Amino acid sequence: MEAYQALAMAPPLLTFGGMHVLCHSCRYQVRRDFPYCLRCGTQRRKARVDQFDAPRLRRPGSAGASVAVVIKDAFTIGRSSGNDLKLDHPSVSREHARIVRQSGSYFLEDLGSLNGVRVDSGTGPRDAELIRGGKARLQDGSVVFVGDVALIFEQPRPAAVGSKTVVQTIGATMPAPAAEPVSAADALADEHAPAEPLSVTPRKRSGWALKQIPDDRGRLEWALRNTRTGAYLSLDERQVFIWNQIDGRATTRDLLFAYLEEYGELALPRIEQTLRTFAAVDLIAGLPGQNRTEHLSGRRRVLGATIKALLRMEFSVKGLDGLIERGYRRFGWWFFTRPAVLLPALVVPAGLVAFWFDRDRYRLLDTGGAGPWGGAIVLAAFFTACLLHELAHAMAVKSYGRRVNRGGFLLMMGLPFAFVDTSDMWLGSRWSRVVVALSGPLVTAEIAGGLAIGAWYSPSKTAGAILFQITFALYLNTLYNFNPLMPLDGYMALSDAMRFPRLREESRAYFTRGLWRDLRHRRRPTLKQWGMTLYGLCAILGTYGFIALGILAWNGRIGAFVHDSAPEPWAHLIIVAGIGVVLFPVWYGYYRALARLMRRIGERRIGERRPQPSAASS
C-alpha cells in the first residue's frame, strides 16, 4: 500500500472541485483549506503552516483559556520562566519537555525530566506509555501529561471544518436532584393524574454525541446522535439552545422563559415539539405518556412488536465497522485516488457507447444458448454488483473517518434491497453526504460500462450475450438508484445538495394540504412552493407506480407456484395475503389516518349529543 503514496490525491469528480485530499499518512480525507489531518495530525502536503493558525494547548475543562503552540525552533514546556509555557507545579521539571514539528507532524519530546511525559491519544491515561528521553506523535485531541499536569493538544478548527464532537458517555449523565418523599397514596393518585405541561421536567438520557457541522452559507447546524441506538437528528441553533438548557432541573416553564430571554418570543409549541422530537429517538425522559408501554397487556405488546417489525422488514448485522475499516486500510483507500476516479470518467461514457452498439448484436433475455446456467450467471453477477454498490457506500463513509453502523437486507414495497447504514455521515458536511450517496450508483455504472465494453469485444457470442444481460440489468439498477422520487441514493444526494433534508415529506404534505389551504385563502404560492407542489405530485405518482411494480413482481414470483399448489379460491386469498404483508408499510399508514378521522368524527357526534348545561343550573 505504501507504494501508492504519490497517488493519494483527492478525487475531483467525487469531491466537487477537489475540496478534499487523502492524508498521505492515514489515507482519510482532509479538506484542502485545512493544514492538518484531524485523525492523525499529519500536515497536508504542500500546505504552508504559516498561513494557518497554530495548534493550541489548553487545560481540561477550560475551553476558553489556551496557549498557541508557535514553533520557531521548538516550543518548550517547564517550570522556569524561560519556557514558552510555564507550568508552576512540583511534578514539572525546570526544562521538562518541548514540542517540535517533523515531517509535517507534531511530536512531544522529553528533555530528561524527572517524572517524564505521557501522551494519551484515546486509550486512556492509565494506558498511556511513560516517555523519558523519547518522543511521541501528537494527534488532534491528544491529552499530554507533563508530570502530573494534563494538557489537551488541539489543531486549529476553522468554521469550514466544524466543531469537535461533544460526547456524553452511557451512564455519565448527571442525575436529577432527589425529590421530596411522598406517600404511597399521593404517588398512586399522581400516577394517573394528567401532568401540567409547564411543570414537566425533562432530563437527558446518557449516551449522546453533539457536533456542529460545516455550513458554507454561514448558518449554524448541528447533528445530535443517540450513541445507544444510532439514531440521528439534524438540529438548528434554537433546537440546540433548548437541548443545552435541559439539565434535569429545568421545567418546561423554565425552558420557556429561557427561550424568551434568548430569542424574545414565547414559543411553547416549538419547545414542546422539540422535546417530543428528542423523546422520539430516546434522548430524553420525563415527558407525560412516554412510558405508556409499561402499562400495556402482553397481547398488546406482542401486537405492537409485530406491527413495528412489519413496518420495517429488514435483516441487519451489526459490528461491521471493524471489518470495513480493515478493508479500507488495505485496499479501499485506493478507489479515492486520482487515477481510480479518472477511470470511471472514461469507462462510463465508453460503456454507454458500447452498449448502444451491443443492442444490434444481442437480444434481451437471450443468453446465447447458455440455458439455465446463463441465467444463474446473470443473477450471481447482478447480486455481486449490488454488494459492490453497497461496499462503495461503506468505503466512502470510511474515507471521511466515519462509522458504518450496520448492513443487511430489507423489503421496500415488496422488493428486496441490500443496504449499509451511513447515518454517521450526519456528523460530516453536506457535500460529504452527497459523495457517499452518489458513490454506489457511480460504481454500478462503472461496472456496467466495463461489461458493455467486454460484450462488444467478446469473441464468444454466448459470453457476449451473458455480459449484455448483466449490463442491461445494472444500467436499470443505476437509473433506479438515481431516481430522485424514491428515498434512494439520488434522492439523498438531491436533498443534501438543496439543503432540504425532508424534501419528500414536506413536498407531499404541501401538495396534499398546504397548496389547497393557500388557494382557499387566495394566497399565491411562492416559486419554492410551486416546486414543492411539482415534486410532491411526482413523488406520489412514483410511489403508486412503485407499489404497482411490487404487486406485479410478487404476483409473478409466487402466483404460479400458489396456483399449482392450492385450489381456488384459496390460491387468490394466499396471494392477496402475501402481497398485503409485504406492502404492509403502505396501507397501514392509510389505515391509521382513516382510524384517526373516524375517531374524531365519533368524538364530535358524542359531543353534539351530550346535553348542554342550562343557564339556571350553572
Coordinates of C-alpha atoms in Angstrom, one line a residue:
M1 CA 0.0 0.0 0.0
E2 CA 2.9 2.4 0.7
A3 CA 3.9 2.2 -3.0
Y4 CA 0.9 4.3 -3.8
Q5 CA 1.6 7.3 -1.6
A6 CA 2.2 9.5 -4.6
L7 CA -1.2 8.7 -5.9
A8 CA -3.1 9.6 -2.7
M9 CA -4.8 12.7 -4.1
A10 CA -8.5 13.5 -3.7
P11 CA -10.9 12.6 -6.5
P12 CA -12.1 15.9 -8.0
L13 CA -15.1 14.2 -9.5
L14 CA -16.3 12.8 -6.2
T15 CA -15.4 15.8 -4.1
F16 CA -16.9 18.6 -6.2
G17 CA -13.9 20.6 -7.2
G18 CA -11.3 18.9 -5.2
M19 CA -12.3 20.2 -1.7
H20 CA -10.6 17.2 -0.1
V21 CA -7.3 15.3 -0.4
L22 CA -6.4 12.0 1.1
C23 CA -4.0 12.2 4.0
H24 CA -0.7 10.6 2.9
S25 CA -0.3 9.0 6.3
C26 CA -3.7 7.5 7.4
R27 CA -5.5 7.7 3.9
Y28 CA -8.5 9.6 5.3
Q29 CA -9.9 12.7 3.6
V30 CA -8.9 16.1 4.8
R31 CA -10.1 19.5 3.5
R32 CA -7.7 21.5 1.2
D33 CA -8.5 24.6 3.2
F34 CA -7.2 23.0 6.4
P35 CA -3.5 22.2 7.0
Y36 CA -3.7 19.0 9.1
C37 CA -5.4 15.7 9.2
L38 CA -7.7 15.8 12.2
R39 CA -7.4 12.0 12.5
C40 CA -3.6 11.5 12.8
G41 CA -2.3 15.1 13.0
T42 CA -0.1 14.9 9.8
Q43 CA 0.4 18.1 7.9
R44 CA -1.1 18.1 4.5
R45 CA 1.4 18.0 1.6
K46 CA 2.2 21.4 0.1
A47 CA 0.4 23.2 2.9
R48 CA 2.2 26.2 4.3
V49 CA 1.8 26.2 8.1
D50 CA 2.4 29.9 8.4
Q51 CA -0.8 30.6 6.5
F52 CA -2.9 28.9 9.2
D53 CA -3.5 29.3 12.9
A54 CA -1.1 27.4 15.2
P55 CA -2.3 24.4 17.3
R56 CA -3.1 25.2 20.9
L57 CA -2.6 23.7 24.4
R58 CA -5.3 24.1 27.0
R59 CA -6.1 22.7 30.4
P60 CA -9.1 20.2 30.5
G61 CA -12.3 22.0 31.5
S62 CA -11.1 25.4 30.3
A63 CA -12.3 25.6 26.8
G64 CA -11.5 29.4 26.5
A65 CA -8.0 29.7 28.0
S66 CA -5.4 28.2 25.8
V67 CA -1.8 28.8 24.5
A68 CA -0.8 28.8 20.9
V69 CA 2.0 26.4 20.0
V70 CA 4.1 28.7 17.9
I71 CA 7.2 26.8 16.8
K72 CA 10.4 28.6 15.7
D73 CA 13.0 26.0 16.7
A74 CA 10.8 24.3 19.4
F75 CA 8.1 25.1 21.9
T76 CA 9.4 24.4 25.4
I77 CA 7.4 23.5 28.5
G78 CA 8.7 23.6 32.0
R79 CA 8.6 25.3 35.5
S80 CA 11.2 28.0 34.8
S81 CA 10.1 31.4 33.4
G82 CA 12.3 31.0 30.3
N83 CA 9.9 28.4 28.7
D84 CA 7.3 29.2 26.2
L85 CA 4.7 27.6 28.5
K86 CA 5.4 27.9 32.2
L87 CA 3.8 25.3 34.5
D88 CA 4.2 26.1 38.2
H89 CA 3.8 22.6 39.6
P90 CA 6.2 20.5 41.8
S91 CA 5.9 17.5 39.4
V92 CA 7.2 19.6 36.5
S93 CA 10.9 20.0 35.9
R94 CA 12.5 23.3 35.1
E95 CA 13.0 22.3 31.5
H96 CA 10.6 19.4 31.2
A97 CA 9.6 18.9 27.5
R98 CA 9.3 20.5 24.1
I99 CA 7.1 20.2 21.1
V100 CA 8.7 20.0 17.7
R101 CA 7.4 19.7 14.1
Q102 CA 9.0 17.0 12.0
S103 CA 7.8 15.6 8.6
G104 CA 4.6 17.6 8.8
S105 CA 3.6 16.2 12.3
Y106 CA 4.0 17.5 15.8
F107 CA 5.9 15.5 18.4
L108 CA 6.3 15.8 22.2
E109 CA 9.9 15.2 23.3
D110 CA 11.0 14.6 26.9
L111 CA 14.1 16.7 27.9
G112 CA 15.3 14.3 30.6
S113 CA 12.7 15.3 33.2
L114 CA 12.3 13.5 36.5
N115 CA 8.7 12.5 36.0
G116 CA 8.7 12.1 32.2
V117 CA 5.7 12.8 29.9
R118 CA 2.8 10.7 28.7
V119 CA 0.6 11.1 25.6
D120 CA -3.0 9.7 25.6
S121 CA -4.5 9.6 22.1
G122 CA -7.6 7.8 23.1
T123 CA -6.5 4.7 25.0
G124 CA -6.9 6.4 28.4
P125 CA -4.3 8.0 30.7
R126 CA -3.6 4.7 32.5
D127 CA -2.6 3.0 29.3
A128 CA -0.5 6.0 28.0
E129 CA 3.1 5.0 27.9
L130 CA 5.5 6.9 30.1
I131 CA 8.2 8.5 28.0
R132 CA 11.6 9.5 29.3
G133 CA 14.1 10.9 26.9
G134 CA 12.0 9.9 23.8
K135 CA 9.2 11.4 21.8
A136 CA 5.6 10.7 20.8
R137 CA 3.4 12.0 18.0
L138 CA 0.6 14.4 18.9
Q139 CA -2.8 13.9 17.3
D140 CA -5.7 16.3 17.4
G141 CA -7.3 15.9 20.8
S142 CA -4.3 14.1 22.4
V143 CA -4.0 14.6 26.2
V144 CA -0.5 15.4 27.2
F145 CA 0.7 14.7 30.8
V146 CA 3.7 16.9 31.7
G147 CA 4.5 15.4 35.1
D148 CA 1.0 15.4 36.7
V149 CA -0.3 18.4 34.7
A150 CA -2.7 17.4 31.9
L151 CA -2.9 19.5 28.7
I152 CA -5.0 19.0 25.6
F153 CA -3.4 19.4 22.2
E154 CA -5.9 20.7 19.6
Q155 CA -5.4 21.5 15.9
P156 CA -6.9 24.8 14.8
R157 CA -10.5 24.5 13.5
P158 CA -11.9 27.0 11.1
A159 CA -15.7 27.2 10.5
A160 CA -15.5 25.0 7.4
V161 CA -14.3 22.1 9.5
G162 CA -16.9 22.3 12.2
S163 CA -16.5 22.0 16.0
K164 CA -15.3 19.0 17.9
T165 CA -17.9 16.4 18.8
V166 CA -19.3 16.8 22.3
V167 CA -19.8 13.2 23.7
Q168 CA -21.7 12.2 26.7
T169 CA -21.0 8.5 27.5
I170 CA -23.5 6.0 28.7
G171 CA -24.1 6.3 32.4
A172 CA -22.4 9.7 32.7
T173 CA -25.4 12.0 32.6
M174 CA -25.9 13.9 35.9
P175 CA -29.0 12.6 37.6
A176 CA -31.9 14.8 38.5
P177 CA -32.0 16.1 42.1
A178 CA -33.8 13.8 44.6
A179 CA -37.4 14.7 45.0
E180 CA -39.0 15.1 48.4
P181 CA -40.6 11.9 49.7
V182 CA -44.3 11.4 49.1
S183 CA -46.8 9.0 50.5
A184 CA -47.9 5.9 48.6
A185 CA -51.5 7.3 48.3
D186 CA -50.2 10.5 46.8
A187 CA -48.0 8.6 44.4
L188 CA -50.9 6.4 43.2
A189 CA -53.1 9.5 42.7
D190 CA -50.4 11.3 40.8
E191 CA -49.7 8.3 38.5
H192 CA -53.0 8.7 36.7
A193 CA -53.3 12.5 37.0
P194 CA -52.6 14.4 33.9
A195 CA -49.3 16.3 34.1
E196 CA -49.4 20.1 33.9
P197 CA -47.5 20.8 30.7
L198 CA -45.4 23.7 32.1
S199 CA -44.4 21.7 35.3
V200 CA -42.9 18.7 33.3
T201 CA -39.1 18.3 34.0
P202 CA -37.4 16.6 31.0
R203 CA -34.0 15.1 31.6
K204 CA -31.3 13.9 29.2
R205 CA -30.6 10.2 28.9
S206 CA -27.0 9.1 28.8
G207 CA -25.2 8.2 25.6
W208 CA -25.3 11.0 23.1
A209 CA -23.0 13.0 20.8
L210 CA -23.4 16.5 19.6
K211 CA -21.4 18.1 16.8
Q212 CA -21.6 21.4 14.9
I213 CA -21.3 20.5 11.2
P214 CA -19.8 22.8 8.4
D215 CA -22.1 25.0 6.5
D216 CA -20.8 27.1 3.6
R217 CA -23.7 29.6 3.9
G218 CA -22.7 30.7 7.4
R219 CA -25.7 29.1 9.1
L220 CA -25.3 27.1 12.3
E221 CA -26.3 23.5 12.0
W222 CA -25.7 20.6 14.4
A223 CA -26.1 16.8 14.4
L224 CA -27.2 15.0 17.6
R225 CA -26.7 11.3 17.8
N226 CA -28.0 8.7 20.2
T227 CA -24.9 6.5 20.7
R228 CA -27.0 3.7 22.2
T229 CA -29.4 3.3 19.2
G230 CA -27.5 5.0 16.4
A231 CA -30.4 7.4 15.7
Y232 CA -29.6 10.9 14.4
L233 CA -31.2 14.3 14.5
S234 CA -30.4 17.4 12.4
L235 CA -30.8 20.5 14.6
D236 CA -30.9 24.2 14.1
E237 CA -29.5 26.8 16.5
R238 CA -32.7 27.2 18.5
Q239 CA -33.2 23.4 19.0
V240 CA -29.6 23.2 20.2
F241 CA -30.3 26.0 22.7
I242 CA -33.2 24.0 24.1
W243 CA -31.1 20.9 24.3
N244 CA -28.4 22.7 26.2
Q245 CA -31.0 24.1 28.7
I246 CA -32.1 20.6 29.7
D247 CA -30.2 19.8 32.9
G248 CA -32.6 17.6 34.8
R249 CA -33.8 20.6 36.9
A250 CA -35.3 23.0 34.4
T251 CA -39.1 22.5 33.9
T252 CA -40.8 23.3 30.6
R253 CA -41.7 26.7 32.2
D254 CA -38.0 27.3 32.8
L255 CA -37.2 26.4 29.2
L256 CA -40.0 28.7 28.0
F257 CA -38.6 31.8 29.9
A258 CA -35.0 31.0 28.9
Y259 CA -36.1 30.8 25.3
L260 CA -38.0 34.2 25.7
E261 CA -34.9 35.8 27.2
E262 CA -32.6 34.5 24.4
Y263 CA -34.9 35.0 21.3
G264 CA -37.6 37.4 22.5
E265 CA -40.6 35.2 21.9
L266 CA -42.9 32.8 23.9
A267 CA -42.7 29.7 21.7
L268 CA -44.3 27.0 23.8
P269 CA -45.5 24.9 20.7
R270 CA -41.9 24.9 19.4
I271 CA -40.4 23.9 22.7
E272 CA -43.0 21.0 23.1
Q273 CA -42.4 19.8 19.6
T274 CA -38.6 19.9 20.1
L275 CA -39.0 17.9 23.3
R276 CA -41.2 15.3 21.5
T277 CA -38.5 15.1 18.8
F278 CA -35.8 14.3 21.4
A279 CA -38.1 11.8 23.1
A280 CA -38.9 10.1 19.8
V281 CA -35.2 9.0 19.5
D282 CA -34.9 8.1 23.2
L283 CA -32.7 11.1 24.1
I284 CA -34.7 12.5 27.0
A285 CA -37.1 11.1 29.6
G286 CA -39.7 12.5 31.9
L287 CA -42.4 13.6 29.3
P288 CA -46.0 12.7 30.0
G289 CA -47.1 9.4 28.4
Q290 CA -43.5 8.4 27.5
N291 CA -43.7 5.1 29.3
R292 CA -47.2 4.0 28.2
T293 CA -45.9 0.6 27.1
E294 CA -45.2 -0.3 30.7
H295 CA -48.9 -0.5 31.3
L296 CA -49.9 -2.4 28.2
S297 CA -51.0 -6.1 28.4
G298 CA -48.8 -8.8 27.0
R299 CA -51.1 -9.3 24.0
R300 CA -50.9 -5.6 23.0
R301 CA -47.1 -5.6 23.5
V302 CA -46.8 -8.5 21.1
L303 CA -49.1 -6.8 18.6
G304 CA -47.1 -3.6 18.8
A305 CA -43.8 -5.5 18.3
T306 CA -45.3 -7.3 15.3
I307 CA -46.5 -4.0 13.7
K308 CA -43.1 -2.5 14.2
A309 CA -41.4 -5.4 12.5
L310 CA -43.8 -5.3 9.6
L311 CA -43.3 -1.5 9.2
R312 CA -39.5 -2.0 8.9
M313 CA -38.9 -5.5 7.4
E314 CA -35.2 -5.9 7.5
F315 CA -32.4 -8.2 8.4
S316 CA -29.3 -6.4 9.5
V317 CA -25.9 -7.3 11.0
K318 CA -24.2 -5.0 13.5
G319 CA -20.5 -4.8 14.3
L320 CA -19.3 -4.4 10.6
D321 CA -17.3 -1.3 11.2
G322 CA -14.1 -3.1 12.2
L323 CA -14.2 -5.3 9.1
I324 CA -14.9 -2.4 6.8
E325 CA -12.1 -0.4 8.5
R326 CA -9.6 -3.1 7.7
G327 CA -10.8 -3.4 4.1
Y328 CA -10.4 0.4 3.7
R329 CA -6.9 0.4 5.1
R330 CA -5.8 -2.5 2.9
F331 CA -7.3 -1.6 -0.4
G332 CA -10.4 0.7 -0.2
W333 CA -8.5 4.0 0.0
W334 CA -7.0 3.4 -3.4
F335 CA -10.5 4.0 -5.0
F336 CA -10.4 7.6 -3.8
T337 CA -7.1 8.4 -5.5
R338 CA -7.0 10.5 -8.7
P339 CA -6.2 7.5 -11.1
A340 CA -9.1 5.5 -9.7
V341 CA -11.6 8.3 -10.1
L342 CA -10.4 9.2 -13.6
L343 CA -11.0 5.6 -14.7
P344 CA -14.9 5.7 -14.4
A345 CA -14.9 9.1 -16.1
L346 CA -13.5 7.2 -19.1
V347 CA -15.3 3.8 -18.6
V348 CA -18.8 5.1 -18.1
P349 CA -19.2 7.1 -21.3
A350 CA -17.3 4.4 -23.3
G351 CA -19.6 1.8 -21.8
L352 CA -22.7 3.7 -22.9
V353 CA -21.4 3.9 -26.5
A354 CA -20.5 0.2 -26.5
F355 CA -24.0 -0.7 -25.1
W356 CA -25.6 1.2 -27.9
F357 CA -23.9 -0.9 -30.4
D358 CA -24.3 -4.1 -28.4
R359 CA -28.1 -3.9 -28.8
D360 CA -27.7 -4.7 -32.5
R361 CA -25.7 -7.9 -31.8
Y362 CA -27.6 -9.3 -28.8
R363 CA -31.2 -9.6 -27.6
L364 CA -32.7 -9.1 -24.2
L365 CA -33.4 -12.3 -22.1
D366 CA -31.3 -14.3 -24.6
T367 CA -28.1 -15.8 -23.1
G368 CA -26.9 -17.1 -26.5
G369 CA -27.7 -20.7 -25.8
A370 CA -26.2 -20.9 -22.3
G371 CA -29.5 -22.2 -20.9
P372 CA -30.2 -22.2 -17.2
W373 CA -26.5 -21.8 -16.4
G374 CA -26.5 -18.5 -18.3
G375 CA -29.4 -17.2 -16.2
A376 CA -27.7 -18.3 -13.0
I377 CA -24.5 -16.5 -14.0
V378 CA -26.5 -13.3 -14.8
L379 CA -28.2 -13.4 -11.4
A380 CA -25.0 -14.1 -9.5
A381 CA -23.2 -11.3 -11.3
F382 CA -26.1 -8.9 -10.6
F383 CA -26.2 -9.6 -6.9
T384 CA -22.4 -9.4 -6.7
A385 CA -22.5 -5.9 -8.3
C386 CA -25.2 -4.9 -5.8
L387 CA -22.9 -5.9 -3.0
L388 CA -20.1 -3.9 -4.5
H389 CA -22.6 -1.0 -4.8
E390 CA -23.1 -1.1 -1.0
L391 CA -19.4 -1.6 -0.4
A392 CA -18.7 1.6 -2.3
H393 CA -21.1 3.5 0.1
A394 CA -19.3 1.9 3.1
M395 CA -15.8 2.8 1.7
A396 CA -16.9 6.4 1.0
V397 CA -18.1 6.6 4.6
K398 CA -14.7 5.3 5.9
S399 CA -12.8 7.7 3.7
Y400 CA -14.3 10.5 5.8
G401 CA -13.4 8.7 9.0
R402 CA -17.0 7.9 9.9
R403 CA -18.6 4.7 11.1
V404 CA -20.6 2.1 9.2
N405 CA -23.0 1.0 12.0
R406 CA -24.6 -2.0 10.3
G407 CA -25.7 -3.5 7.0
G408 CA -28.1 -6.1 5.7
F409 CA -31.2 -6.6 3.5
L410 CA -34.7 -5.0 3.7
L411 CA -38.0 -5.2 1.8
M412 CA -39.3 -1.9 0.3
M413 CA -42.7 -2.0 -1.4
G414 CA -42.3 -5.8 -1.6
L415 CA -38.9 -5.7 -3.4
P416 CA -35.6 -6.8 -1.7
F417 CA -32.7 -4.4 -1.3
A418 CA -29.2 -4.5 0.3
F419 CA -28.2 -1.6 2.4
V420 CA -25.5 -0.2 4.7
D421 CA -26.2 2.3 7.4
T422 CA -24.4 5.5 6.6
S423 CA -26.3 7.7 9.1
D424 CA -23.0 8.6 10.8
M425 CA -22.4 10.9 7.9
W426 CA -24.8 13.3 9.6
L427 CA -21.8 14.3 11.6
G428 CA -20.0 15.3 8.4
S429 CA -20.6 18.1 5.9
R430 CA -23.5 18.0 3.4
W431 CA -21.1 17.6 0.4
S432 CA -19.5 14.6 2.0
R433 CA -23.0 13.1 2.3
V434 CA -23.6 13.8 -1.4
V435 CA -20.4 12.0 -2.2
V436 CA -21.4 9.0 -0.1
A437 CA -24.8 8.9 -1.7
L438 CA -23.5 9.0 -5.3
S439 CA -20.6 6.6 -4.8
G440 CA -22.8 3.5 -5.0
P441 CA -24.6 4.3 -8.3
L442 CA -21.3 5.5 -9.9
V443 CA -19.6 2.2 -9.1
T444 CA -22.6 0.3 -10.5
A445 CA -22.4 2.4 -13.7
E446 CA -18.6 1.8 -13.9
I447 CA -19.1 -2.0 -13.7
A448 CA -21.9 -1.9 -16.3
G449 CA -19.7 0.2 -18.6
G450 CA -16.8 -2.3 -18.3
L451 CA -19.1 -5.3 -19.0
A452 CA -20.6 -3.5 -22.0
I453 CA -17.1 -2.9 -23.5
G454 CA -16.3 -6.6 -22.7
A455 CA -19.5 -7.7 -24.6
W456 CA -18.5 -5.6 -27.6
Y457 CA -15.0 -7.2 -27.8
S458 CA -16.0 -10.7 -26.7
P459 CA -15.0 -13.3 -29.3
S460 CA -17.7 -15.7 -28.0
K461 CA -21.3 -15.0 -28.8
T462 CA -22.5 -16.8 -25.7
A463 CA -20.2 -14.9 -23.3
G464 CA -21.1 -11.6 -25.0
A465 CA -24.8 -12.3 -24.6
I466 CA -24.4 -13.1 -20.9
L467 CA -22.4 -9.9 -20.4
F468 CA -25.1 -7.9 -22.3
Q469 CA -27.8 -9.2 -20.0
I470 CA -25.8 -8.3 -16.9
T471 CA -25.1 -4.8 -18.4
F472 CA -28.7 -4.1 -19.1
A473 CA -29.7 -5.1 -15.5
L474 CA -27.0 -2.9 -14.0
Y475 CA -28.0 0.1 -16.1
L476 CA -31.6 -0.3 -14.9
N477 CA -30.3 -0.6 -11.4
T478 CA -28.3 2.6 -11.8
L479 CA -31.2 4.6 -13.2
Y480 CA -33.4 3.3 -10.5
N481 CA -31.0 4.4 -7.7
F482 CA -30.5 7.8 -9.4
N483 CA -34.3 8.3 -9.4
P484 CA -34.9 11.3 -7.1
L485 CA -38.6 10.4 -6.5
M486 CA -37.8 7.4 -4.3
P487 CA -35.9 7.5 -1.0
L488 CA -32.8 6.1 -2.5
D489 CA -29.3 7.4 -3.5
G490 CA -30.4 10.0 -6.0
Y491 CA -33.0 11.4 -3.6
M492 CA -30.4 11.6 -0.7
A493 CA -27.9 13.4 -2.9
L494 CA -30.6 15.9 -4.1
S495 CA -32.0 16.7 -0.7
D496 CA -28.5 17.3 0.7
A497 CA -27.4 19.4 -2.3
M498 CA -30.6 21.5 -2.0
R499 CA -30.3 21.8 1.8
F500 CA -33.8 20.2 2.1
P501 CA -33.4 17.1 4.4
R502 CA -37.1 16.4 4.4
L503 CA -37.8 17.2 0.8
R504 CA -40.1 14.3 0.1
E505 CA -42.2 14.5 3.2
E506 CA -42.6 18.3 3.2
S507 CA -43.3 18.4 -0.6
R508 CA -46.0 15.7 -0.3
A509 CA -47.5 17.4 2.8
Y510 CA -47.7 20.8 1.0
F511 CA -49.2 19.2 -2.1
T512 CA -51.9 17.4 -0.2
R513 CA -52.7 20.1 2.4
G514 CA -50.8 23.3 2.2
L515 CA -51.4 24.1 -1.5
W516 CA -55.2 23.8 -1.2
R517 CA -55.2 25.8 2.0
D518 CA -53.3 28.6 0.3
L519 CA -55.7 28.5 -2.7
R520 CA -58.8 28.6 -0.4
H521 CA -57.4 31.7 1.3
R522 CA -56.3 33.2 -2.1
R523 CA -52.6 33.2 -1.2
R524 CA -50.3 32.9 -4.2
P525 CA -47.7 30.1 -3.7
T526 CA -44.1 31.1 -4.0
L527 CA -41.7 29.7 -6.6
K528 CA -40.3 27.3 -4.0
Q529 CA -43.8 26.2 -3.1
W530 CA -44.7 25.6 -6.8
G531 CA -41.5 23.4 -7.0
M532 CA -42.6 21.5 -3.9
T533 CA -46.0 21.0 -5.5
L534 CA -44.5 19.6 -8.6
Y535 CA -42.1 17.3 -6.7
G536 CA -44.9 16.2 -4.3
L537 CA -47.1 15.2 -7.3
C538 CA -44.3 13.3 -9.0
A539 CA -43.4 11.6 -5.7
I540 CA -47.0 10.4 -5.1
L541 CA -47.3 9.1 -8.7
G542 CA -43.9 7.5 -8.4
T543 CA -44.9 5.8 -5.1
Y544 CA -48.0 4.3 -6.6
G545 CA -46.1 3.2 -9.7
F546 CA -43.6 1.5 -7.4
I547 CA -46.4 -0.2 -5.5
A548 CA -47.8 -1.5 -8.8
L549 CA -44.4 -2.8 -9.7
G550 CA -44.1 -4.5 -6.4
I551 CA -47.5 -6.1 -6.8
L552 CA -46.7 -7.4 -10.3
A553 CA -43.3 -8.6 -9.2
W554 CA -44.6 -10.6 -6.2
N555 CA -47.6 -11.9 -8.1
G556 CA -45.3 -13.1 -10.8
R557 CA -42.9 -14.8 -8.3
I558 CA -45.5 -16.6 -6.1
G559 CA -48.6 -16.6 -8.4
A560 CA -47.7 -19.6 -10.5
F561 CA -46.4 -21.7 -7.5
V562 CA -49.5 -20.9 -5.4
H563 CA -51.9 -21.7 -8.2
D564 CA -50.2 -25.0 -8.7
S565 CA -50.2 -25.9 -5.0
A566 CA -53.6 -24.7 -3.8
P567 CA -57.1 -24.8 -5.1
E568 CA -59.3 -21.8 -5.8
P569 CA -60.4 -19.6 -4.1
W570 CA -57.6 -20.3 -1.6
A571 CA -54.9 -19.5 -4.1
H572 CA -56.2 -16.0 -4.7
L573 CA -56.6 -15.5 -0.9
I574 CA -53.0 -16.6 -0.3
I575 CA -51.6 -14.3 -3.0
V576 CA -53.6 -11.3 -1.7
A577 CA -52.5 -12.0 1.9
G578 CA -48.8 -12.3 0.8
I579 CA -49.0 -9.0 -1.1
G580 CA -50.8 -7.4 1.9
V581 CA -47.9 -8.5 4.2
V582 CA -45.1 -7.2 2.0
L583 CA -47.0 -3.9 1.3
F584 CA -48.0 -3.5 5.0
P585 CA -45.9 -0.2 5.4
V586 CA -48.0 1.3 2.7
W587 CA -51.6 0.5 3.6
Y588 CA -51.1 0.6 7.3
G589 CA -50.4 4.4 7.1
Y590 CA -53.6 4.9 5.3
Y591 CA -55.4 2.7 7.8
R592 CA -54.1 4.8 10.7
A593 CA -55.1 8.1 9.1
L594 CA -58.6 6.7 8.4
A595 CA -58.9 5.4 12.0
R596 CA -58.0 8.8 13.4
L597 CA -60.5 10.5 11.1
M598 CA -63.3 8.2 12.2
R599 CA -62.4 8.6 15.9
R600 CA -62.6 12.4 15.6
I601 CA -66.0 12.2 13.8
G602 CA -67.2 9.9 16.6
E603 CA -66.0 12.2 19.3
R604 CA -67.7 15.1 17.6
R605 CA -71.0 13.3 17.4
I606 CA -70.8 12.3 21.1
G607 CA -70.2 15.9 22.0
E608 CA -73.2 17.1 20.0
R609 CA -75.5 14.5 21.7
R610 CA -74.3 15.4 25.2
P611 CA -76.9 17.7 26.9
Q612 CA -75.7 21.3 27.4
P613 CA -76.0 22.7 31.0
S614 CA -78.8 25.2 31.4
A615 CA -78.4 28.7 32.5
A616 CA -80.2 28.1 35.8
S617 CA -78.1 25.1 36.8
S618 CA -74.9 27.0 36.0

